[in-house]
JSON list of C-alpha atoms in Angstrom, two decimals:
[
{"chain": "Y", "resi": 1, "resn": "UNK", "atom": "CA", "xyz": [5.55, 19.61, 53.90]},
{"chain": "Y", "resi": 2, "resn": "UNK", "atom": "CA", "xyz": [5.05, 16.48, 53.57]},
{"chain": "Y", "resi": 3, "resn": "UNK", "atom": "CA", "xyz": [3.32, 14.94, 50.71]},
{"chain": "Y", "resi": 4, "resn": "UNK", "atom": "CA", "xyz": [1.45, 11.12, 51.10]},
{"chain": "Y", "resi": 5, "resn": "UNK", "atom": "CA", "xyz": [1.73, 9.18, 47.87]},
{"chain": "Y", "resi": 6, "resn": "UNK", "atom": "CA", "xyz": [1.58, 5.77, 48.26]},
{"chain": "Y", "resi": 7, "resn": "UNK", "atom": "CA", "xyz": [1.39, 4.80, 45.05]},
{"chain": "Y", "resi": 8, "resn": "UNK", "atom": "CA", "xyz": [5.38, 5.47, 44.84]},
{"chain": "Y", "resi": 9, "resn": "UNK", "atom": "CA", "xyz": [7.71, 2.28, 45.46]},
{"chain": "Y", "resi": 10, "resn": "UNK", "atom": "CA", "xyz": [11.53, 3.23, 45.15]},
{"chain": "Y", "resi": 11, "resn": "UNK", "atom": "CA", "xyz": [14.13, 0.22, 44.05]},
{"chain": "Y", "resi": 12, "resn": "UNK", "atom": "CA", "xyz": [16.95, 0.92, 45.16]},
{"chain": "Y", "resi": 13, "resn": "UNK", "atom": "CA", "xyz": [20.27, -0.07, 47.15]},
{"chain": "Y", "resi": 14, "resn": "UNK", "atom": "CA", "xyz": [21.12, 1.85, 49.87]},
{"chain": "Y", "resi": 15, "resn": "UNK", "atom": "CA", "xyz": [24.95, 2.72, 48.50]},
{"chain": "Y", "resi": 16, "resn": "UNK", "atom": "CA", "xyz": [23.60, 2.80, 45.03]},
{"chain": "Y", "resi": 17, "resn": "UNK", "atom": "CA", "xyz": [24.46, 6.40, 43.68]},
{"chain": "Y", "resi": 18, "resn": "UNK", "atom": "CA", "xyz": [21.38, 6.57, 41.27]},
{"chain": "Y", "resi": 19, "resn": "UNK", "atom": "CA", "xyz": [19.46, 5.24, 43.90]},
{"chain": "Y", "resi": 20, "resn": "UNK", "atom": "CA", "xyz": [21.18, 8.43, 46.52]},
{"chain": "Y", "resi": 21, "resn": "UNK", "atom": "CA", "xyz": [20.23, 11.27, 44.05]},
{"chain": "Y", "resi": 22, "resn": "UNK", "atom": "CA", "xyz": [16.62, 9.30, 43.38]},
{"chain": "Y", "resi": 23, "resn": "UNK", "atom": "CA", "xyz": [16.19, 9.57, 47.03]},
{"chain": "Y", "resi": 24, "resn": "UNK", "atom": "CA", "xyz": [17.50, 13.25, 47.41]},
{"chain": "Y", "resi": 25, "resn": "UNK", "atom": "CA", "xyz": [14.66, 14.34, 44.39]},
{"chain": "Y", "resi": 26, "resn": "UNK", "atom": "CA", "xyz": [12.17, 12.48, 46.00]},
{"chain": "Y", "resi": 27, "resn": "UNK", "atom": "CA", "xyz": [12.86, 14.01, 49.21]},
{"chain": "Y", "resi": 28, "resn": "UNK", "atom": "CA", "xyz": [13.15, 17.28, 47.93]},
{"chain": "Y", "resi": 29, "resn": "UNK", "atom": "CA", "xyz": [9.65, 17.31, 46.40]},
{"chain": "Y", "resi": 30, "resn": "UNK", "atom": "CA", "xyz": [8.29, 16.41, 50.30]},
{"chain": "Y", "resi": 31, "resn": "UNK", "atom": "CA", "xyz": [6.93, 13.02, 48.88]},
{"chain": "Y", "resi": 32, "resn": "UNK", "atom": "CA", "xyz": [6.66, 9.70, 51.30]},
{"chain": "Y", "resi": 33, "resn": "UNK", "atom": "CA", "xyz": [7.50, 6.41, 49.07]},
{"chain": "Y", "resi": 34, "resn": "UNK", "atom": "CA", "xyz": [8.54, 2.65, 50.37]},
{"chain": "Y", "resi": 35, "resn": "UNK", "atom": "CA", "xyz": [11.73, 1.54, 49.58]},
{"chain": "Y", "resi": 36, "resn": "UNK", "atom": "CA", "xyz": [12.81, -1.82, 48.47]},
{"chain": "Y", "resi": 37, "resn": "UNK", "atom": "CA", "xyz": [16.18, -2.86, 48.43]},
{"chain": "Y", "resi": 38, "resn": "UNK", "atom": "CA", "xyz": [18.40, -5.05, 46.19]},
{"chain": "Y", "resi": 39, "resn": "UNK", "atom": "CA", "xyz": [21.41, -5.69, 47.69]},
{"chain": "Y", "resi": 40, "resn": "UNK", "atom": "CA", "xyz": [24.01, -5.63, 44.29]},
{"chain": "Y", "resi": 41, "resn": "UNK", "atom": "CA", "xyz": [27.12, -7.24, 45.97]},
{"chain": "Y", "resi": 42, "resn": "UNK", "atom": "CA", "xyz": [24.76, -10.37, 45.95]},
{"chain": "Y", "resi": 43, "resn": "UNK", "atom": "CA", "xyz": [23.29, -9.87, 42.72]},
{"chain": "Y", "resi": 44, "resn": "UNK", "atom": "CA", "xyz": [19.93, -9.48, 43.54]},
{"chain": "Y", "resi": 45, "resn": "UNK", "atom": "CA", "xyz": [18.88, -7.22, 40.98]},
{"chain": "Y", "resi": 46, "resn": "UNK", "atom": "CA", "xyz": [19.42, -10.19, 38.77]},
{"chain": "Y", "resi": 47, "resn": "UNK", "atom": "CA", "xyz": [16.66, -12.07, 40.45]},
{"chain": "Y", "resi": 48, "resn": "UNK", "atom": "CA", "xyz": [13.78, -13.58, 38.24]},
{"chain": "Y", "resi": 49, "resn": "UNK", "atom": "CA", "xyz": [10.88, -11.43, 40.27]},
{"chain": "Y", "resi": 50, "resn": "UNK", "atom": "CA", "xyz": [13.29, -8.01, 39.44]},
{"chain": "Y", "resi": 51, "resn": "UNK", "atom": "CA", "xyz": [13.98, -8.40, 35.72]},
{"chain": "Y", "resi": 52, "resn": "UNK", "atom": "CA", "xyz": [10.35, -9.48, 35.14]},
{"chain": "Y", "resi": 53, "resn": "UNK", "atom": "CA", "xyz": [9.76, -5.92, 36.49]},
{"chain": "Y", "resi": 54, "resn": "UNK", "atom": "CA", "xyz": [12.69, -4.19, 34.91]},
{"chain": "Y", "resi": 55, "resn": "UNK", "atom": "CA", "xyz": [14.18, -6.06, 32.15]},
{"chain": "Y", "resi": 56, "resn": "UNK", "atom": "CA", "xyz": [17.93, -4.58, 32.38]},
{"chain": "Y", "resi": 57, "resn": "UNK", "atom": "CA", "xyz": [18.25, -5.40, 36.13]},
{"chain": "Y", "resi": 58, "resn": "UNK", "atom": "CA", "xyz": [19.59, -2.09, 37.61]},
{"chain": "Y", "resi": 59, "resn": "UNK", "atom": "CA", "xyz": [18.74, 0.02, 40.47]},
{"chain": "Y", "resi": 60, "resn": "UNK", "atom": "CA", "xyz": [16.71, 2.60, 40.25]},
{"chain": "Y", "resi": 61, "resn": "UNK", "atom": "CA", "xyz": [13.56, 1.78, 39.35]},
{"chain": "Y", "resi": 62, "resn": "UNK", "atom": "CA", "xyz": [10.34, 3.43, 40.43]},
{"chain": "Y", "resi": 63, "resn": "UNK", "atom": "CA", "xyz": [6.99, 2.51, 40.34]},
{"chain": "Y", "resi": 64, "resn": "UNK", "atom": "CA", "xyz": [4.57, 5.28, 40.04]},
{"chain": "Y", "resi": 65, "resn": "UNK", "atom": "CA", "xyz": [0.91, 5.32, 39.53]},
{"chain": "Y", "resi": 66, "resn": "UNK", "atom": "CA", "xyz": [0.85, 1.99, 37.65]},
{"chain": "Y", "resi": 67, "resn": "UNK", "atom": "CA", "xyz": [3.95, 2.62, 35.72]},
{"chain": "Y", "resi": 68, "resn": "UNK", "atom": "CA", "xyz": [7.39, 1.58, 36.05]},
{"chain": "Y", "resi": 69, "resn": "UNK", "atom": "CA", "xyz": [10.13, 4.32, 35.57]},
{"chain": "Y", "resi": 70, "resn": "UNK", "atom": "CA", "xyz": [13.43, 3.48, 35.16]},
{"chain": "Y", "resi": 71, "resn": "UNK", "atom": "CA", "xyz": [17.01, 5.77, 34.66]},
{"chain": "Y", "resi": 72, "resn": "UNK", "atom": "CA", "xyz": [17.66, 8.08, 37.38]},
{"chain": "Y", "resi": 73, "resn": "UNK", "atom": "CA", "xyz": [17.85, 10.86, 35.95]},
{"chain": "Y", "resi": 74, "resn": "UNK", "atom": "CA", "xyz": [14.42, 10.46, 33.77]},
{"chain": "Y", "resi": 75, "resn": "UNK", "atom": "CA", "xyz": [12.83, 9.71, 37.34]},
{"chain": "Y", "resi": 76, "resn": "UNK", "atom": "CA", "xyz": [14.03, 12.98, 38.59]},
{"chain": "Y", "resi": 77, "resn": "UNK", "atom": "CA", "xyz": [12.63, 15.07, 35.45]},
{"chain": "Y", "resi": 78, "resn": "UNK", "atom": "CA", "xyz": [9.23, 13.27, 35.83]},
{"chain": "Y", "resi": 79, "resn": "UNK", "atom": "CA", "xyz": [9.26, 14.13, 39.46]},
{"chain": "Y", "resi": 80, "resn": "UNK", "atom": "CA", "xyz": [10.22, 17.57, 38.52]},
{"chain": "Y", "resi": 81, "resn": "UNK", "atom": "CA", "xyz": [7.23, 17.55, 35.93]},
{"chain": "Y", "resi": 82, "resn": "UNK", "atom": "CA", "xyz": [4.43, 15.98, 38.50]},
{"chain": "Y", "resi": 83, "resn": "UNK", "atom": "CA", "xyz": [5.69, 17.64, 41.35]},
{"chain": "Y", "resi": 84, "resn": "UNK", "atom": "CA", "xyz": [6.70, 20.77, 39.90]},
{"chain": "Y", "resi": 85, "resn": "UNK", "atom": "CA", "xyz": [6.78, 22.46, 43.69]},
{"chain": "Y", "resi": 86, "resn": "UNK", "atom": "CA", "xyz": [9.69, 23.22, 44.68]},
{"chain": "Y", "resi": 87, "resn": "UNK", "atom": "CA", "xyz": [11.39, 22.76, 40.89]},
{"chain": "Y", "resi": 88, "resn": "UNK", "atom": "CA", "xyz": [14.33, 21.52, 40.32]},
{"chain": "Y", "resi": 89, "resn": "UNK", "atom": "CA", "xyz": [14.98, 23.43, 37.24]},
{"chain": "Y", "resi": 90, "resn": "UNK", "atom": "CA", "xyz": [15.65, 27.03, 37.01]},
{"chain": "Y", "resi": 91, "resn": "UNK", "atom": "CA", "xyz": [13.27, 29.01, 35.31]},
{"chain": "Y", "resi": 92, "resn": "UNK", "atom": "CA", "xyz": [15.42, 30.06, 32.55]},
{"chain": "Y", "resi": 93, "resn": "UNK", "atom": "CA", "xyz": [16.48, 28.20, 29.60]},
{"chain": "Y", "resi": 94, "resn": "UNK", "atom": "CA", "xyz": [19.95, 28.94, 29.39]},
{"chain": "Y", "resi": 95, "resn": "UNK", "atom": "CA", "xyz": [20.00, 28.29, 33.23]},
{"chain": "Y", "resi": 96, "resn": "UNK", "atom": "CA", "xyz": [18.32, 25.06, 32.42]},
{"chain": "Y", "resi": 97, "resn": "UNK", "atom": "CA", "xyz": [20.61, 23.88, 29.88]},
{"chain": "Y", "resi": 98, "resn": "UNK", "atom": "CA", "xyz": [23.34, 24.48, 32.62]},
{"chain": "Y", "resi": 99, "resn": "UNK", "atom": "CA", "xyz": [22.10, 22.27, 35.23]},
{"chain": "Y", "resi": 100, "resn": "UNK", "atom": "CA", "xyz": [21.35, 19.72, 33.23]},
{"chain": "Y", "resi": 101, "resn": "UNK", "atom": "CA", "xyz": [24.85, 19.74, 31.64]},
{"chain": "Y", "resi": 102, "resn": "UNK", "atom": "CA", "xyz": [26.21, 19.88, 35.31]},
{"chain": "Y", "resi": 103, "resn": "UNK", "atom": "CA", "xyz": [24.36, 16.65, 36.22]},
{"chain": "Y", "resi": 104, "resn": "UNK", "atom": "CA", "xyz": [25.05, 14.69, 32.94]},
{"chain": "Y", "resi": 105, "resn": "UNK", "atom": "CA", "xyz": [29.10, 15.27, 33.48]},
{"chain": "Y", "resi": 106, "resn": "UNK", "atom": "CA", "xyz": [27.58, 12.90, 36.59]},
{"chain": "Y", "resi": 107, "resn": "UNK", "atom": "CA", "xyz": [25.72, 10.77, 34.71]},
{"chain": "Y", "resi": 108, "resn": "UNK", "atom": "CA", "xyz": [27.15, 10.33, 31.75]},
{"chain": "Y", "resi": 109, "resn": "UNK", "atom": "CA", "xyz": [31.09, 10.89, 32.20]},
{"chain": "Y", "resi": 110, "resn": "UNK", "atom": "CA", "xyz": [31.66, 9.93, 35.75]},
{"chain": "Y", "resi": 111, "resn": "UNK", "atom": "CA", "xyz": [29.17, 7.68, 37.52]},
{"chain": "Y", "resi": 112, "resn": "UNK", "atom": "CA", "xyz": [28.84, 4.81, 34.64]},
{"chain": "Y", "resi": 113, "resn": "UNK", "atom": "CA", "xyz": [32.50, 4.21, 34.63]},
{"chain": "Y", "resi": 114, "resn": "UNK", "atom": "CA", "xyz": [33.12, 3.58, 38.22]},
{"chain": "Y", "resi": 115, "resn": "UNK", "atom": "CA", "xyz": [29.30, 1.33, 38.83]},
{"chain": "Y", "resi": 116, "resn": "UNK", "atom": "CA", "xyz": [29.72, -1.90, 40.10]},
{"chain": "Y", "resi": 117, "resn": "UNK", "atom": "CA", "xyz": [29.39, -3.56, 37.12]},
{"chain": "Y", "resi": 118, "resn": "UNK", "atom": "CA", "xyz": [31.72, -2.12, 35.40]},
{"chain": "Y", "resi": 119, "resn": "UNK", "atom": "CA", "xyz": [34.11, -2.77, 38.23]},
{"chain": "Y", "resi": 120, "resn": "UNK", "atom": "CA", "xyz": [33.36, -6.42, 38.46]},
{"chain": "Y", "resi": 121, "resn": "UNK", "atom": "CA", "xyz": [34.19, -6.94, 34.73]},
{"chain": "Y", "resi": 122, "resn": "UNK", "atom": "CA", "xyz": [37.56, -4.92, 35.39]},
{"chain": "Y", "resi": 123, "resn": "UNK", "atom": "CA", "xyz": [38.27, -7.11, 37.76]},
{"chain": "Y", "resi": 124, "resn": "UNK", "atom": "CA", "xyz": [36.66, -10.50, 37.17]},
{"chain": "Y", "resi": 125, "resn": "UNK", "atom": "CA", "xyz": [37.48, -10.28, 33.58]},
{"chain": "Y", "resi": 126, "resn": "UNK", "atom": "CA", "xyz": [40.53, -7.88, 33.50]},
{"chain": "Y", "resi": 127, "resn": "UNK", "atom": "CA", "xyz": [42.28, -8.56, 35.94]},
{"chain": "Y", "resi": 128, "resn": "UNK", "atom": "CA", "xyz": [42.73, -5.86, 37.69]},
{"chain": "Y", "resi": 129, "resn": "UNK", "atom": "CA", "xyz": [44.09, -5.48, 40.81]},
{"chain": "Y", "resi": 130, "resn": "UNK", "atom": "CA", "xyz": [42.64, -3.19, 43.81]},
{"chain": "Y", "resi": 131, "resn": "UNK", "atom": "CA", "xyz": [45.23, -0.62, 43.17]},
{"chain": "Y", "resi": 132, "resn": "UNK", "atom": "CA", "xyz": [44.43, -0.95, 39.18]},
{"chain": "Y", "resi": 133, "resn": "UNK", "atom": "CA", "xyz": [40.86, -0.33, 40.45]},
{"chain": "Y", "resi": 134, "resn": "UNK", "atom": "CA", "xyz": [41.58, 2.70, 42.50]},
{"chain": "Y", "resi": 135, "resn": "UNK", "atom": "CA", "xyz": [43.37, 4.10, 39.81]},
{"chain": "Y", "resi": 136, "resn": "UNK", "atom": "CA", "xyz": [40.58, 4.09, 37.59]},
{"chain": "Y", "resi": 137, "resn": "UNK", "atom": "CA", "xyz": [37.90, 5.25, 39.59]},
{"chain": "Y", "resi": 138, "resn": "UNK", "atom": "CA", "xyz": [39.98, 8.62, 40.58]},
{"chain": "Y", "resi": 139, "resn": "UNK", "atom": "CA", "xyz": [40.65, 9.06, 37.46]},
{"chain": "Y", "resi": 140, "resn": "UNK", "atom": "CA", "xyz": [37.32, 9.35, 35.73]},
{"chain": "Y", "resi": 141, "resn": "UNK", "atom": "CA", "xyz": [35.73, 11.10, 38.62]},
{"chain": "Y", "resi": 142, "resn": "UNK", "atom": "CA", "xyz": [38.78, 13.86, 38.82]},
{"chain": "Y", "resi": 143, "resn": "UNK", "atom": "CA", "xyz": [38.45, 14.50, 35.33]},
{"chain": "Y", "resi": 144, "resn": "UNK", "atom": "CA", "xyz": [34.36, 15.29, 35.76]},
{"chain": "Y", "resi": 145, "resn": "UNK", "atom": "CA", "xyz": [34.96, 17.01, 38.93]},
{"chain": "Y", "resi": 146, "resn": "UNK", "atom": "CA", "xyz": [37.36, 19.34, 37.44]},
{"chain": "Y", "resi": 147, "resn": "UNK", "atom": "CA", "xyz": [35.11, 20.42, 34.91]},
{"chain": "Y", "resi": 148, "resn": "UNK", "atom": "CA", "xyz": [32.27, 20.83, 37.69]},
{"chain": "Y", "resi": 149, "resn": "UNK", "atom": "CA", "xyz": [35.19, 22.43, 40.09]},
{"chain": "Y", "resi": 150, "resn": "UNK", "atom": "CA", "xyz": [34.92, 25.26, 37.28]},
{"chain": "Y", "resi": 151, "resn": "UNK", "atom": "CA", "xyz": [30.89, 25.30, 36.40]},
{"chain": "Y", "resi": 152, "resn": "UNK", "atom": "CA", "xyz": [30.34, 25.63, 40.51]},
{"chain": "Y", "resi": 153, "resn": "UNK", "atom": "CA", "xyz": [32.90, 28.14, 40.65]},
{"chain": "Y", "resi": 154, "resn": "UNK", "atom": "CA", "xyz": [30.84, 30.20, 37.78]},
{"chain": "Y", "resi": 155, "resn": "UNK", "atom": "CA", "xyz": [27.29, 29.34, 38.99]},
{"chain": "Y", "resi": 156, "resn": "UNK", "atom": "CA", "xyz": [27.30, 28.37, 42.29]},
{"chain": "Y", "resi": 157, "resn": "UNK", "atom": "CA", "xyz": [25.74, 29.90, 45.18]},
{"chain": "Y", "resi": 158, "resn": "UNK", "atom": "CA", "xyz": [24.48, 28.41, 48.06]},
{"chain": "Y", "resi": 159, "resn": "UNK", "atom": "CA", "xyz": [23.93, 25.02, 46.03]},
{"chain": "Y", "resi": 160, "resn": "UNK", "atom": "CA", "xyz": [25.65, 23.93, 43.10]},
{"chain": "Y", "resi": 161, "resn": "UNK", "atom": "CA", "xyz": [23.49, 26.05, 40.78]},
{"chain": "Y", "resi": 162, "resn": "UNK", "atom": "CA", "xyz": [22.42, 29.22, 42.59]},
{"chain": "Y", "resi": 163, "resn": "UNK", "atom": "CA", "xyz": [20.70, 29.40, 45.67]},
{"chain": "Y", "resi": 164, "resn": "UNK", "atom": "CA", "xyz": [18.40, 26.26, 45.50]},
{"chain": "Y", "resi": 165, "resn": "UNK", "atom": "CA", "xyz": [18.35, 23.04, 45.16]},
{"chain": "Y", "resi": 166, "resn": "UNK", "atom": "CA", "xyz": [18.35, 21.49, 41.70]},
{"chain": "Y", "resi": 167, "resn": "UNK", "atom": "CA", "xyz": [18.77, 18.37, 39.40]},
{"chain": "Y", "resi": 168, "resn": "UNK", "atom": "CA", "xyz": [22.41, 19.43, 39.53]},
{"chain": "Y", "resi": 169, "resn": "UNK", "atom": "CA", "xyz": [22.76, 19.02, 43.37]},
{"chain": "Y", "resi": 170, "resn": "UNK", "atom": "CA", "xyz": [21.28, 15.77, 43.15]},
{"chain": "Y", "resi": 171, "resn": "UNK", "atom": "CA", "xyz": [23.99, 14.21, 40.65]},
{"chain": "Y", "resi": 172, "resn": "UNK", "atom": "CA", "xyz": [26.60, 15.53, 42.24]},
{"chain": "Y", "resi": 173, "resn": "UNK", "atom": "CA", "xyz": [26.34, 15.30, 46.52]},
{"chain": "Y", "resi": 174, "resn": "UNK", "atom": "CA", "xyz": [26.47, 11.28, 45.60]},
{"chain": "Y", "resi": 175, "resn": "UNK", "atom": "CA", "xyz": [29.19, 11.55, 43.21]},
{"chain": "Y", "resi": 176, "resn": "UNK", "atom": "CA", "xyz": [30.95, 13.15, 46.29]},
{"chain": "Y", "resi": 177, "resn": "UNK", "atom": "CA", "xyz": [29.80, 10.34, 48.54]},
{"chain": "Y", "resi": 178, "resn": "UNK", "atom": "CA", "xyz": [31.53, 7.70, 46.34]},
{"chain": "Y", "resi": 179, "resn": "UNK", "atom": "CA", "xyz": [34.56, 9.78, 45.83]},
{"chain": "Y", "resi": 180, "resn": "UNK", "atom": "CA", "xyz": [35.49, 9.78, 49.54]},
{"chain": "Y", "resi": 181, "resn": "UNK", "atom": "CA", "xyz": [34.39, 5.88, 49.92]},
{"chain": "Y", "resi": 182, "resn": "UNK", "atom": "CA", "xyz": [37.39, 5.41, 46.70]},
{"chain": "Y", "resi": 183, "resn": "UNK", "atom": "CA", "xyz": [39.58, 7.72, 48.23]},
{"chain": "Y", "resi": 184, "resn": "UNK", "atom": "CA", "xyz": [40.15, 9.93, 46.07]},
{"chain": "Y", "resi": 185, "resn": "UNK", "atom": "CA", "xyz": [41.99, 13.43, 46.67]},
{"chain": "Y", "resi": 186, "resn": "UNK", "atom": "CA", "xyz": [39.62, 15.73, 46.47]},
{"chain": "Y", "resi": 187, "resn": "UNK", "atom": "CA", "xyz": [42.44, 19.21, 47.10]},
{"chain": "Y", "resi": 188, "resn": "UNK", "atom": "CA", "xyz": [41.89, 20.33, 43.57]},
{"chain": "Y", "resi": 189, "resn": "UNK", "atom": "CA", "xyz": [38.33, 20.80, 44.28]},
{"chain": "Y", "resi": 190, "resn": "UNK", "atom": "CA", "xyz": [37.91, 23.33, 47.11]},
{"chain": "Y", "resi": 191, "resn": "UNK", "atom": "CA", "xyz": [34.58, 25.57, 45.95]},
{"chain": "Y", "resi": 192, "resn": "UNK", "atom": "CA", "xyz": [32.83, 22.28, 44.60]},
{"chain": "Y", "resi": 193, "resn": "UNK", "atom": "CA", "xyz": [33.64, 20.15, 47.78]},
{"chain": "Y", "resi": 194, "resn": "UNK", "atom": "CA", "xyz": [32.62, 22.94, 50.25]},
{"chain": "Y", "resi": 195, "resn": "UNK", "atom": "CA", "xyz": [29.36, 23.56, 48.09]},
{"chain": "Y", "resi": 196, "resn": "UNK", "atom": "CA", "xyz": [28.32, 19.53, 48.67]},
{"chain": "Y", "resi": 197, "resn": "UNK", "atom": "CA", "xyz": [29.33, 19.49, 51.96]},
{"chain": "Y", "resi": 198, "resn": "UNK", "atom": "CA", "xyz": [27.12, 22.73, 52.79]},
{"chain": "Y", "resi": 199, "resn": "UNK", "atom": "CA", "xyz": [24.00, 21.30, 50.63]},
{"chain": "Y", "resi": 200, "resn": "UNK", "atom": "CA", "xyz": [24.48, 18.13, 52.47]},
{"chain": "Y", "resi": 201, "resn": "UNK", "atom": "CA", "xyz": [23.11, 20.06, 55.79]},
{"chain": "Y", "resi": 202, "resn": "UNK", "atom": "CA", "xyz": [19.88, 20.32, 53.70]},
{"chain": "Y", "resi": 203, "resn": "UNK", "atom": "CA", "xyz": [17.19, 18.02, 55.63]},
{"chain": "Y", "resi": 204, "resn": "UNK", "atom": "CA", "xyz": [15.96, 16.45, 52.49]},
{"chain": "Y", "resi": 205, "resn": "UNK", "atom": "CA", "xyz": [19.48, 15.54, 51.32]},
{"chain": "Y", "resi": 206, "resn": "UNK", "atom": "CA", "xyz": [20.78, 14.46, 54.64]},
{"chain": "Y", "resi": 207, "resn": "UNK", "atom": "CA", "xyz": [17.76, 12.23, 55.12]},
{"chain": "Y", "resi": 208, "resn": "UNK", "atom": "CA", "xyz": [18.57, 10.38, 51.59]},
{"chain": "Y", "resi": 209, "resn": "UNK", "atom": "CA", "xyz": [22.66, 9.71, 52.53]},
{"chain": "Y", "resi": 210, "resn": "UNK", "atom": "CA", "xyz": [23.50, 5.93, 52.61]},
{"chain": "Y", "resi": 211, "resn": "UNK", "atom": "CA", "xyz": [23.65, 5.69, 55.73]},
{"chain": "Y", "resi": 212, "resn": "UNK", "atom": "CA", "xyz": [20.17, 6.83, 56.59]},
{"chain": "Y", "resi": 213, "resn": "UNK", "atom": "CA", "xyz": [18.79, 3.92, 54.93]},
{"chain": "Y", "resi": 214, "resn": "UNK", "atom": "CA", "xyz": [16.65, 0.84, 56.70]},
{"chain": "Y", "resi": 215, "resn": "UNK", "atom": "CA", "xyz": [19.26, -1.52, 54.31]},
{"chain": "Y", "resi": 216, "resn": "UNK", "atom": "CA", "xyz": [22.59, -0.11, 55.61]},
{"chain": "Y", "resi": 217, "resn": "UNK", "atom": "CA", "xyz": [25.17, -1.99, 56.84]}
]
């Protein structure tokens, strides 16, 4: 069901992985929000009006209840504490622990080596080449998904972790999103790619994929 909060205003791009998993959480927990987008291949979350609101110009940022939250992944937790129906942490510590080390191989390992930024420098600074770019990007996020190829593989059910939805699925169905834009072979992954692709039939996480979005191209 359905919850009305107005008071929520998502920043966000619509390809934006951190912006994806944002919208997956926020979904999840039945919550209505407005969106507004900064389109990064222009720069816009550089603009004066944006960094007056959050300082280190990146996407997501939400504003909730008079307070701005930045970091995906915090977001998620806080929604998870406010809205604590359905979670999305298990119950158990040690289960806990897992999820959140299956979503920080995402965020930590993977996703900030392949962000636009860090591609731009690569290549405005580096010099690097499309096929120099490639190359990097598979390699970071084969190296995380192998890990997660063997954590799923262990824990998995229906989702990621288990049989609902959790912080974990919401890392990694984006992380899957960008690996097919790059490219990359995906073979060594079987039970992790056929997990995403069956949470992806999940209303709340099909309504958050990229291509959903009012700012899609």
């Amino acid at each position: 069901m359905e919850m009305h909060d107005t008071a929520l205003t998502l920043h966000g791009y619509w390809r934006s992985g951190t912006s994806y998993r944002t919208r997956i959480a926020l979904n999840a927990k039945g919550l209505a929000y407005r969106q507004v987008s900064h389109d990064l291949r222009t720069g816009e979350q550089r603009a004066p009006d944006y960094l007056a609101l959050n300082p280190q110009g990146l996407v997501p940022a939400l504003e909730a209840h008079g307070q701005l939250l930045t970091q995906s992944s915090a977001i998620i937790e806080w929604l998870d504490e406010r809205y604590p129906d359905p979670p999305l942490l298990p119950a158990e510590m040690d289960d806990r622990a897992i999820v959140r080390a299956m979503a920080m191989i995402v965020a930590c390992d993977v996703h900030p080596l392949n962000n636009v930024r860090v591609l731009n420098r690569l290549r405005d600074e580096l010099n690097a080449g499309p096929d120099a770019l490639r190359d990097w990007t598979g390699h970071w996020i084969m190296a995380g998904f192998g890990a997660l190829e063997v954590m799923v593989a262990r824990h998995g059910g229906r989702f990621c972790f288990g049989d609902r939805l959790t912080l974990a699925d919401c890392h990694i169905v984006p992380q899957l999103y960008s690996a097919e834009r790059f490219g990359v072979d995906l073979h060594a992954f079987p039970r992790l790619v056929e997990t995403v692709r069956r949470v992806r039939e999940e209303p709340c996480v099909a309504a958050a994929h990229p291509d959903r979005q009012a700012d899609a191209d």
